[in-house]
Short mmCIF file of C-alpha atoms in Angstrom, two decimals:
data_model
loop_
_atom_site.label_atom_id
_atom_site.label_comp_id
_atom_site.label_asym_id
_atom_site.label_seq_id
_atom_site.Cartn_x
_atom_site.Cartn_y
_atom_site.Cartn_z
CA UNK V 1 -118.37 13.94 -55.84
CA UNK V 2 -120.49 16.47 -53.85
CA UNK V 3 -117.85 16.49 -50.80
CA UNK V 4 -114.90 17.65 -53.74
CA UNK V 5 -117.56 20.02 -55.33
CA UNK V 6 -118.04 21.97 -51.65
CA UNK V 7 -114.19 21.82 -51.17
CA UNK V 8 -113.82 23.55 -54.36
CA UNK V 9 -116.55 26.23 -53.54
CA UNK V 10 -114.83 26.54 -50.07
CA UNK V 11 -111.77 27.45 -51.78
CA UNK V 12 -112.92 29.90 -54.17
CA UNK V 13 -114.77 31.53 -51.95
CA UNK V 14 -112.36 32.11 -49.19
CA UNK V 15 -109.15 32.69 -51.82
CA UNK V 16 -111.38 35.61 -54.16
CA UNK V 17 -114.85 36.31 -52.23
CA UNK V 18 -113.32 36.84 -48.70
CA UNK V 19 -110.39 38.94 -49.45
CA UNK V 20 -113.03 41.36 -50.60
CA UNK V 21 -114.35 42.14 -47.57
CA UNK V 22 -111.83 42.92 -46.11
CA UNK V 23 -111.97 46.53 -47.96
CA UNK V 24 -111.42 49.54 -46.08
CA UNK V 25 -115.62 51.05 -45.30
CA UNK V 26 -115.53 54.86 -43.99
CA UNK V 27 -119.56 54.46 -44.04
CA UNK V 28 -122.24 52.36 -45.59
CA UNK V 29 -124.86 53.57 -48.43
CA UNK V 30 -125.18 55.40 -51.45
CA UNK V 31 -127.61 56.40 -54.24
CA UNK V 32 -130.23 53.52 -55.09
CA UNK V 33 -129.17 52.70 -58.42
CA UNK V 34 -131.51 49.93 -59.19
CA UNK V 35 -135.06 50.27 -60.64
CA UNK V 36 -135.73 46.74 -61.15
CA UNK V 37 -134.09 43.25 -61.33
CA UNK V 38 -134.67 43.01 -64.75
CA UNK V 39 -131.08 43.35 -66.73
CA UNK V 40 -132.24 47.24 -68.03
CA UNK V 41 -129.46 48.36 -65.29
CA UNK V 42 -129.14 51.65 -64.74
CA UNK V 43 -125.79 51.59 -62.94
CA UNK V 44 -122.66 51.78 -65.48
CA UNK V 45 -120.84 49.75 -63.09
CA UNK V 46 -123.18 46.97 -63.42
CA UNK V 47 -123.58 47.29 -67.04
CA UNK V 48 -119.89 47.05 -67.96
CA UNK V 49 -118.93 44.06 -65.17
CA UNK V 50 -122.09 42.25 -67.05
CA UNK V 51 -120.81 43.02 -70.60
CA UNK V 52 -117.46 42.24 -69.63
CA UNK V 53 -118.39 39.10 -68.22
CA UNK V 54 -120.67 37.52 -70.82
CA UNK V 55 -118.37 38.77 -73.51
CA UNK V 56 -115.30 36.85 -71.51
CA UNK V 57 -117.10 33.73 -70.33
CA UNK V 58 -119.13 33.53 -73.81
CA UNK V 59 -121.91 32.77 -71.82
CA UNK V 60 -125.61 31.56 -73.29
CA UNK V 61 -128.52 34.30 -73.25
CA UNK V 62 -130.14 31.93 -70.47
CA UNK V 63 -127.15 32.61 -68.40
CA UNK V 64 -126.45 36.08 -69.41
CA UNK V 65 -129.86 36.63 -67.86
CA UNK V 66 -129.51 34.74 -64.85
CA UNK V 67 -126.33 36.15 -64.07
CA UNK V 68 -127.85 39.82 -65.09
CA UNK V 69 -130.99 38.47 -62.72
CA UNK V 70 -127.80 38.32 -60.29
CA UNK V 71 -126.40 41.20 -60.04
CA UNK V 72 -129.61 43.28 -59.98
CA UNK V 73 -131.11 41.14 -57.36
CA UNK V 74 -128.13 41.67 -55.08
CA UNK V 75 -127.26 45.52 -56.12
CA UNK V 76 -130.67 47.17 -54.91
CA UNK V 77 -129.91 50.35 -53.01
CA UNK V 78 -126.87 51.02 -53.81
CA UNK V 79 -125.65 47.80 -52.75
CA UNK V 80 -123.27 46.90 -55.55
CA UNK V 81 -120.27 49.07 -54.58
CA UNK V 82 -120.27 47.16 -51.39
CA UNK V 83 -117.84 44.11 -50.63
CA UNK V 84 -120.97 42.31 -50.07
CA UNK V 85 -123.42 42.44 -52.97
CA UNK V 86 -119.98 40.66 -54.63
CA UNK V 87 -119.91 38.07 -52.12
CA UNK V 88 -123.81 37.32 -52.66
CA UNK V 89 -123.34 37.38 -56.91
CA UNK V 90 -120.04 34.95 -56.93
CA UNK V 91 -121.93 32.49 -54.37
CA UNK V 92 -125.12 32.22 -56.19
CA UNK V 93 -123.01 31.84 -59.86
CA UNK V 94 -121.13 29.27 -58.14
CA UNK V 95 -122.74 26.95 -58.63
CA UNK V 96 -124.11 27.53 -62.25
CA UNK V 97 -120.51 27.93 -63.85
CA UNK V 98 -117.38 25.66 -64.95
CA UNK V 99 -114.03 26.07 -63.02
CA UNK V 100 -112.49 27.66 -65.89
CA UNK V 101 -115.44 29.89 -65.72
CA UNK V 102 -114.99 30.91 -62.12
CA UNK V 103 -112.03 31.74 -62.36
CA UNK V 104 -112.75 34.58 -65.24
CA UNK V 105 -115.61 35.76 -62.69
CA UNK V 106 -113.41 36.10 -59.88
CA UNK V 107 -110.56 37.59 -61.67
CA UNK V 108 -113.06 40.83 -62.71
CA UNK V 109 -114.38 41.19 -59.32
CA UNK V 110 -110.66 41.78 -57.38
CA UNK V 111 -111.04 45.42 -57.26
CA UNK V 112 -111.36 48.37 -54.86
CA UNK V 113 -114.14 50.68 -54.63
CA UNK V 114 -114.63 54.36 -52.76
CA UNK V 115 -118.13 54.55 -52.27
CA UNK V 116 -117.57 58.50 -51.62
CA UNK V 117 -115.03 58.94 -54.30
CA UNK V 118 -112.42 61.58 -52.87
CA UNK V 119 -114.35 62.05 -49.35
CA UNK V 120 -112.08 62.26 -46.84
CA UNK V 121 -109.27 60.92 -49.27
CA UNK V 122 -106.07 61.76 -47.35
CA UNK V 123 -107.47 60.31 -43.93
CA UNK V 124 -108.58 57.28 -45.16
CA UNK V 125 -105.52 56.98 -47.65
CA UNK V 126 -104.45 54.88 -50.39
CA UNK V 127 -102.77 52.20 -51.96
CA UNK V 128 -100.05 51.29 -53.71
CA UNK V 129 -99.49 48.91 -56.90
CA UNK V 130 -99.37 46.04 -54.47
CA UNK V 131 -102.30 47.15 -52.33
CA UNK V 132 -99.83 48.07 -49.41
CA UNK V 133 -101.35 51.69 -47.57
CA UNK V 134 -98.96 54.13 -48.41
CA UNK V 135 -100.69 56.73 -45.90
CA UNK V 136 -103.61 57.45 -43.61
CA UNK V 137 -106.11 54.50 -42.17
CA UNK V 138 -104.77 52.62 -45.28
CA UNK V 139 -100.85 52.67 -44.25
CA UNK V 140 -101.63 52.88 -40.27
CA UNK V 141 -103.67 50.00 -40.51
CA UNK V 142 -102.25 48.09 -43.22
CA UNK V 143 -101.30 44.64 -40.54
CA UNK V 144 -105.02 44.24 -39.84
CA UNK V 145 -106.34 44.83 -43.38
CA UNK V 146 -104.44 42.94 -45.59
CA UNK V 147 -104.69 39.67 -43.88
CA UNK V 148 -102.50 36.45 -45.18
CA UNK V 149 -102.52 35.38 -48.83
CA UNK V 150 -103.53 31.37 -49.38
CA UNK V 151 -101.42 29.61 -52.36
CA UNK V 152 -102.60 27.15 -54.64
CA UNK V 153 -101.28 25.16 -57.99
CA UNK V 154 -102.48 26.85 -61.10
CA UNK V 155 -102.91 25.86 -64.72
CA UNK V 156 -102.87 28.38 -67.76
CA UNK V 157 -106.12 28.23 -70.09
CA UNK V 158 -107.16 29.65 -73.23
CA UNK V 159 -107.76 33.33 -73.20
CA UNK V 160 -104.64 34.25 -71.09
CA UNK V 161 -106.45 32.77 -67.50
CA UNK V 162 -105.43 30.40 -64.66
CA UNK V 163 -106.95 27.77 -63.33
CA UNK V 164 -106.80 26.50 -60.26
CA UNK V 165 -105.65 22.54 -59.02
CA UNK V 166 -106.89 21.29 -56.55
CA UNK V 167 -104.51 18.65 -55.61
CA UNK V 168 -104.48 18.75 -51.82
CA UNK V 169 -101.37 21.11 -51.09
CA UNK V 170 -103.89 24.70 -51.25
CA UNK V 171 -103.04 26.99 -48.51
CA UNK V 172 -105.79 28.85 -46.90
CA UNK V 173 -106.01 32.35 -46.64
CA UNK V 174 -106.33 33.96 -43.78
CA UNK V 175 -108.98 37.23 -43.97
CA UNK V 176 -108.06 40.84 -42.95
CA UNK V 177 -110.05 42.91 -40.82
CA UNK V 178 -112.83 45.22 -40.94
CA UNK V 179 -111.83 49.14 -40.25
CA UNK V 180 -114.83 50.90 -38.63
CA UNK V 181 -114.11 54.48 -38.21
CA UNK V 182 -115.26 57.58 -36.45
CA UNK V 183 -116.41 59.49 -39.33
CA UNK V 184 -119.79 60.71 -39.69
CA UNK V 185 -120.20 60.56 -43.91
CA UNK V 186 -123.26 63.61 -43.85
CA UNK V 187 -120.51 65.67 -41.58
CA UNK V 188 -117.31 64.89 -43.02
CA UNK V 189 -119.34 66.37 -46.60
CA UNK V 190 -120.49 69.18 -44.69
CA UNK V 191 -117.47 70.11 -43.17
CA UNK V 192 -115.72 69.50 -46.38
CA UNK V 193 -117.58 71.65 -48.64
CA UNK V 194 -117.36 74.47 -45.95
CA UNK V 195 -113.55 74.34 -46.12
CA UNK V 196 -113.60 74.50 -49.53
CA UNK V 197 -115.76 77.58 -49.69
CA UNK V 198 -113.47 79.61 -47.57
CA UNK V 199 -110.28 78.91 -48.61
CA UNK V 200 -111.88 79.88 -52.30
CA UNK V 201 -113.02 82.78 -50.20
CA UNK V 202 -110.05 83.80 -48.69
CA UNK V 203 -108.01 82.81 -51.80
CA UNK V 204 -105.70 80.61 -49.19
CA UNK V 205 -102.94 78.31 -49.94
CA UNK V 206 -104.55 75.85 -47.29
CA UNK V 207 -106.65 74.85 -45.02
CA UNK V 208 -108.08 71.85 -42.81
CA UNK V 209 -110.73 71.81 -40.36
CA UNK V 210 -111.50 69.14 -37.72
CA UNK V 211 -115.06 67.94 -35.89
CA UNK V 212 -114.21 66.05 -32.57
CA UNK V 213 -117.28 64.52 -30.15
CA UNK V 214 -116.50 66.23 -26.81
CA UNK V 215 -116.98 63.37 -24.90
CA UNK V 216 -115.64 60.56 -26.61
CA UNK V 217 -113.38 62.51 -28.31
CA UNK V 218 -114.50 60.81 -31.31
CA UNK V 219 -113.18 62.62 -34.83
CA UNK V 220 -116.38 62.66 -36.69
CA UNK V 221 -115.33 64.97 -39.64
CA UNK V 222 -111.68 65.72 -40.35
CA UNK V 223 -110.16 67.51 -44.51
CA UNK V 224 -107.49 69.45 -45.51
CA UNK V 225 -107.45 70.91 -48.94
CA UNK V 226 -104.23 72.88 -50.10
CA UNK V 227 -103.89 74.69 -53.98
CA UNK V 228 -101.73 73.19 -56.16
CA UNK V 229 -99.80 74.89 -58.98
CA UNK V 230 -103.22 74.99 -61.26
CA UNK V 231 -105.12 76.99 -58.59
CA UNK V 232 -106.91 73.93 -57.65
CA UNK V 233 -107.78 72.94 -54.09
CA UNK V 234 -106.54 68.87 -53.57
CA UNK V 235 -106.33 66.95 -50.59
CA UNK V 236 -102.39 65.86 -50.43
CA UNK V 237 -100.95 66.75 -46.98
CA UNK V 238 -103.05 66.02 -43.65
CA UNK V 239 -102.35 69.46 -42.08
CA UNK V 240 -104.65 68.33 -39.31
CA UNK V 241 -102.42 66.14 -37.81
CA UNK V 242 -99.29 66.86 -39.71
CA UNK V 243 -99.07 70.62 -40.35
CA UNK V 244 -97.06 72.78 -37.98
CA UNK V 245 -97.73 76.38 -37.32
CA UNK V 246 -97.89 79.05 -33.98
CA UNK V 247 -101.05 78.75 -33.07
CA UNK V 248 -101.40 82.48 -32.16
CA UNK V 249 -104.54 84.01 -30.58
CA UNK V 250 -105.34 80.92 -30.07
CA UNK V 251 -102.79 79.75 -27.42
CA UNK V 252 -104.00 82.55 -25.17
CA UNK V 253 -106.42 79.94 -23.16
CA UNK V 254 -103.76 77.87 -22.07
CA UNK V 255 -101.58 81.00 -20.87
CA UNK V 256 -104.94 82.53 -19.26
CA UNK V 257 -105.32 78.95 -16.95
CA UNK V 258 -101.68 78.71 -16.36
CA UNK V 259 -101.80 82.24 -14.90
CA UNK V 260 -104.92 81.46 -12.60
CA UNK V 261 -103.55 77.88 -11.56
CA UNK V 262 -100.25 79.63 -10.36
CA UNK V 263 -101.90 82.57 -8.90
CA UNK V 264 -104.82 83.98 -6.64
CA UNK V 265 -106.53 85.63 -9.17
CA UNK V 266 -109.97 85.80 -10.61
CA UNK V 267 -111.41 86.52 -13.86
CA UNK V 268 -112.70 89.61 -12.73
CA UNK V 269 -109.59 91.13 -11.63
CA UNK V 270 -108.25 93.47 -13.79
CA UNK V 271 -105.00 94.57 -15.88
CA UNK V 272 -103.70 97.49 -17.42
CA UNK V 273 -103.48 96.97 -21.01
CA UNK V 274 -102.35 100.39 -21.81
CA UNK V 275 -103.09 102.48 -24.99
CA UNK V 276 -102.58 99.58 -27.82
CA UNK V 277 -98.82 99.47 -27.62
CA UNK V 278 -96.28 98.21 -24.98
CA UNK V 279 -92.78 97.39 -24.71
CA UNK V 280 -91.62 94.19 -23.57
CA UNK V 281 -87.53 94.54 -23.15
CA UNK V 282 -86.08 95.51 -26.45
CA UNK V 283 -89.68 94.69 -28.72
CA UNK V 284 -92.74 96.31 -28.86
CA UNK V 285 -96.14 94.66 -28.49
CA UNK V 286 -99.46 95.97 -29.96
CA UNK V 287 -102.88 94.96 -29.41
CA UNK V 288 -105.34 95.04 -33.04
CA UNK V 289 -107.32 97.95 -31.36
CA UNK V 290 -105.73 101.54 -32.09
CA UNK V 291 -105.60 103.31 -28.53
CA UNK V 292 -105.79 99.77 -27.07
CA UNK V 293 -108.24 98.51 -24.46
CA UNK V 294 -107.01 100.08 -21.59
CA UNK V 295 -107.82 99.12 -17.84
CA UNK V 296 -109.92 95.52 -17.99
CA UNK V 297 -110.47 92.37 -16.51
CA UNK V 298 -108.99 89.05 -17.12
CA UNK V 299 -112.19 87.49 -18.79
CA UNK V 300 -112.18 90.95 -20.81
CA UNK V 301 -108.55 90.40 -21.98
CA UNK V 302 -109.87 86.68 -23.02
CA UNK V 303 -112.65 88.13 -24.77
CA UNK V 304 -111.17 90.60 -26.80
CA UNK V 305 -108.21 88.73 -27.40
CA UNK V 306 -105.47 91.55 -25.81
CA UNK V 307 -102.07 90.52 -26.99
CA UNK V 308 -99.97 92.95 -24.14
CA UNK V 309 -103.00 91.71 -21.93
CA UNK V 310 -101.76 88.21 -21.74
CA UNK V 311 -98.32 88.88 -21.98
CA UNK V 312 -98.17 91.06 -18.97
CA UNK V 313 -99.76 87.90 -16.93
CA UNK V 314 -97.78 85.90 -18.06
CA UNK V 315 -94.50 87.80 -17.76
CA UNK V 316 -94.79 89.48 -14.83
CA UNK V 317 -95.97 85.95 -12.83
CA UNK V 318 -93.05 83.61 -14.43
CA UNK V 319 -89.98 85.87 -15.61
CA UNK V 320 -88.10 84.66 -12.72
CA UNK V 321 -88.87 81.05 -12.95
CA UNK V 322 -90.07 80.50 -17.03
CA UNK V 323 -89.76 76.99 -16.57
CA UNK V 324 -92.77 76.86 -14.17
CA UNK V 325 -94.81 78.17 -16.76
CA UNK V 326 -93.56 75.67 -19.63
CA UNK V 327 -94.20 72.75 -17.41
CA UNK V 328 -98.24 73.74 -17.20
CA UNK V 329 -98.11 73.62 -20.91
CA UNK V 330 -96.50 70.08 -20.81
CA UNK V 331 -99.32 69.03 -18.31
CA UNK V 332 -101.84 70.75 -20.49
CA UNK V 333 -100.40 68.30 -23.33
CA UNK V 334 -98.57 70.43 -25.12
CA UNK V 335 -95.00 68.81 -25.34
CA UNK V 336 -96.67 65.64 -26.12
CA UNK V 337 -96.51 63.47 -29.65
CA UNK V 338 -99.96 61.83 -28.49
CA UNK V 339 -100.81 58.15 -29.32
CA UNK V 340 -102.88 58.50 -32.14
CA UNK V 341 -103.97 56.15 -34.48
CA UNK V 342 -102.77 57.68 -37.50
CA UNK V 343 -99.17 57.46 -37.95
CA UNK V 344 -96.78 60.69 -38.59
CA UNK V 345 -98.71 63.02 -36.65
CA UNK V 346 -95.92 65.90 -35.53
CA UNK V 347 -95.19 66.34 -32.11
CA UNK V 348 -95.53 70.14 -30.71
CA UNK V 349 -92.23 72.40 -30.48
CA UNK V 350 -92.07 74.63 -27.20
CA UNK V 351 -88.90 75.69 -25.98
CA UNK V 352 -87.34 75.30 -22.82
CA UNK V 353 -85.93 78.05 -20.88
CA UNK V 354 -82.59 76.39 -21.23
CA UNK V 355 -82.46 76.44 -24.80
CA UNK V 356 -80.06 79.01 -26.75
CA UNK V 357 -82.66 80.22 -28.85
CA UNK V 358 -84.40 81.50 -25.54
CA UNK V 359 -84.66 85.22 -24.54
CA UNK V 360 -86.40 87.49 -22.50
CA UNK V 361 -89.16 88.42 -24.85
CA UNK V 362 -89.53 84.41 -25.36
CA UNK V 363 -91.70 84.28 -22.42
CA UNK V 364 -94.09 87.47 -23.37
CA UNK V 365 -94.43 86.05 -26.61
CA UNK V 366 -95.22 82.36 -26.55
CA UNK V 367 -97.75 83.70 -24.26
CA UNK V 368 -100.05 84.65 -27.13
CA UNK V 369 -98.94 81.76 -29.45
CA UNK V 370 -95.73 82.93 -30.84
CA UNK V 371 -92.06 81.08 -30.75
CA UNK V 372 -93.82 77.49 -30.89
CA UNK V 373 -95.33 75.23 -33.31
CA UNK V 374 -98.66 73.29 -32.57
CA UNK V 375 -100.66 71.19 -34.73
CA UNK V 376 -104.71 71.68 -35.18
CA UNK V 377 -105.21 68.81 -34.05
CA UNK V 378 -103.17 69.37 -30.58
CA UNK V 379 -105.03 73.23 -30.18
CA UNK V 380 -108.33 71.42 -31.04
CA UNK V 381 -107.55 68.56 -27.94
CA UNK V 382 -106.60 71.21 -25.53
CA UNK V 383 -109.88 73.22 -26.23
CA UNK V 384 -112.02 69.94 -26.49
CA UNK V 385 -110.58 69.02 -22.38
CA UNK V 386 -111.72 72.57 -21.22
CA UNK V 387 -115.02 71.72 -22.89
CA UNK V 388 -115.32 68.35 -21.68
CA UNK V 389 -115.48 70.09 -17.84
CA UNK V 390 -111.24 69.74 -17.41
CA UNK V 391 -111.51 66.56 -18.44
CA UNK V 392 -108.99 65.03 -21.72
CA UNK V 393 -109.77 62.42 -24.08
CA UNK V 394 -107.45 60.85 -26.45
CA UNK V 395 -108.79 61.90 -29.75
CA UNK V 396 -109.80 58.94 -31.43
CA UNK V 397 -110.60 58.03 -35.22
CA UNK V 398 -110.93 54.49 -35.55
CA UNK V 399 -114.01 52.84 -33.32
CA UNK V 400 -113.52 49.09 -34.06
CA UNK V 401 -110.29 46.59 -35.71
CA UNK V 402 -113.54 43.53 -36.18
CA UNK V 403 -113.00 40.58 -38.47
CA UNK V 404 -114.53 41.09 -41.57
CA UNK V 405 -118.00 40.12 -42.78
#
């Protein structure tokens, strides 16, 4: 009847069609690969799901064509890598094929596609075996975009394929969500191809870089590329978020505020760097300069990046109370594992004054970024509030959870 034969469209298109689009999108678009809707494709994709599929449904030329007719129609401009153009394809064959033959045409389309291959790989993440996220968007995310499975009574067929019965028991599935992100595809290619070229460069072991919308704080390009035992730079550890280091040079903001929130002082007043060497206690400081930068001001010490410059601010204002310095970096955000939306992102290491790995040249030297460990991603907030006219936004790379199309 026509009521059973739109209860078994319903079905198949919520139990294989929907499940589809529920795909994790970092962007839409890519390279027109149709010329024509004739079946001359020029997409191998296209050619090899059409050759599979009239090969496995031993379909007539007539329907060869129209399902050729199909997928051409509903692939222009680049639209066949998307969860869509399936969607369009399975509705319109629908309705021209056998249950047994659905159920081949289905079976071929269950599969995941990266419209930007390896672009941004370890942010967005991956999958395992059972299409679980094992890391980035993927794991972080994984509730919202793997939505509930339906069941159903199924029957074996020739050529090693199940059938569905319909016999009134089918549970629906339930759709996952739609991921819409913060990354800007023409950026995130930009910013990866620069990292690449100067870790190549600079012959590094890694590197990452991050692009974050001042305002919204909005991560609109984010990569991390380390060599692996080949010499080849691969994307396997998000170092943005993940990688610890001592920020060095540049910490020295933070210390430079702290100095003029505590004290009096202006930018213009000036400090006596010395000759390029100094002795804090029982270590010895140097500034990059030979015969250091002598006698300047406090925006000159910023400037030109003066180790002893900082250090002597910073030591000679807190060495009797430390701990009134490391609480400015805590309001600055420093001792905080922020909320962000991927998981496993490190929280920063600064020591407290109480701590027995603390000493008198602690104070002079986490001043210029030594004796803690910061992320990029932390140093890159920090500098993004100062930016932002003092004021902090949570940095943010997911825009929208929205139920799929």
């Amino acid at each position: 009847s026509k009521d059973t034969q739109k209860k078994i469209k319903e079905y198949i298109m919520n139990k294989y069609i929907l499940p589809i689009a529920t795909l994790l999108l970092i962007a839409t678009g890519c390279e027109n690969t149709m010329r024509s809707e004739s079946s001359d494709f020029d997409s191998a994709e296209l050619q090899q799901l059409s050759s599979e599929l009239s090969y496995d449904l031993g379909l007539s030329k007539s329907s060869t064509d129209a399902m050729n007719n199909s997928l051409n129609r509903h692939g222009k401009s680049g639209k066949h890598r998307e969860p869509g153009f399936l969607w369009k394809v399975s509705a319109e064959m629908s309705d021209q094929l056998t249950n047994d033959e659905k159920a081949v045409l289905f079976e071929k389309m269950d599969e995941r596609y990266r419209p930007y291959s390896k672009l941004g790989y370890r942010t967005i993440g991956s999958v395992d075996e059972n299409n679980k996220g094992t890391v980035g968007i993927e794991y972080s995310f994984n509730s919202f975009l793997n939505g509930k499975d339906g069941e159903i009574l199924t029957q074996k067929i020739a050529g090693n394929y199940w059938r569905p019965i319909y016999d009134g028991n089918e549970i629906q599935p339930k759709n996952g969500f739609d991921i819409v992100t913060t990354i800007n595809v023409n950026l995130q290619d930009i910013a990866e191809s620069a990292l690449l070229k100067g870790l190549k460069i600079n012959d590094a072991d890694y590197g990452s870089v991050i692009l974050m919308e001042v305002e919204t704080g909005d991560i609109k390009a984010i990569s991390n590329f380390s060599k692996n035992k080949s010499g080849y730079y691969t994307e396997n550890y998000n170092y943005a978020i993940q990688g610890m280091h001592e920020p060095g040079s540049t910490f020295k903001l933070a210390s430079i505020l702290a100095y003029l929130e505590e004290t009096d002082s202006s930018i213009h007043d000036s400090i006596d760097t010395g000759e390029g060497e100094y002795k804090f206690y029982s270590e010895f400081m140097k500034d990059h300069k030979p015969g250091g930068y002598g006698k300047i001001t406090i925006k000159e010490v910023f400037e030109k990046s003066s180790n002893i410059g900082v250090a002597k601010m910073i030591d000679e204002t807190f060495n009797r109370s430390p701990q009134i310095f490391l609480d400015y970096l805590r309001r600055f955000g420093f001792n905080d594992n922020f909320d962000f939306q991927i998981f496993g992102s490190s929280k920063p290491q600064i020591k407290n004054s109480e701590d027995s790995t603390w000493s008198k040249v602690s104070l002079p030297w986490i001043a210029h970024g030594y004796e803690l460990m910061l992320t990029p991603l932390h140093t890159l907030s920090f500098y993004n509030a100062v930016a932002n006219n003092g004021i902090y936004v949570q940095p943010r790379i997911v825009n929208n959870v929205k139920s799929a199309n």
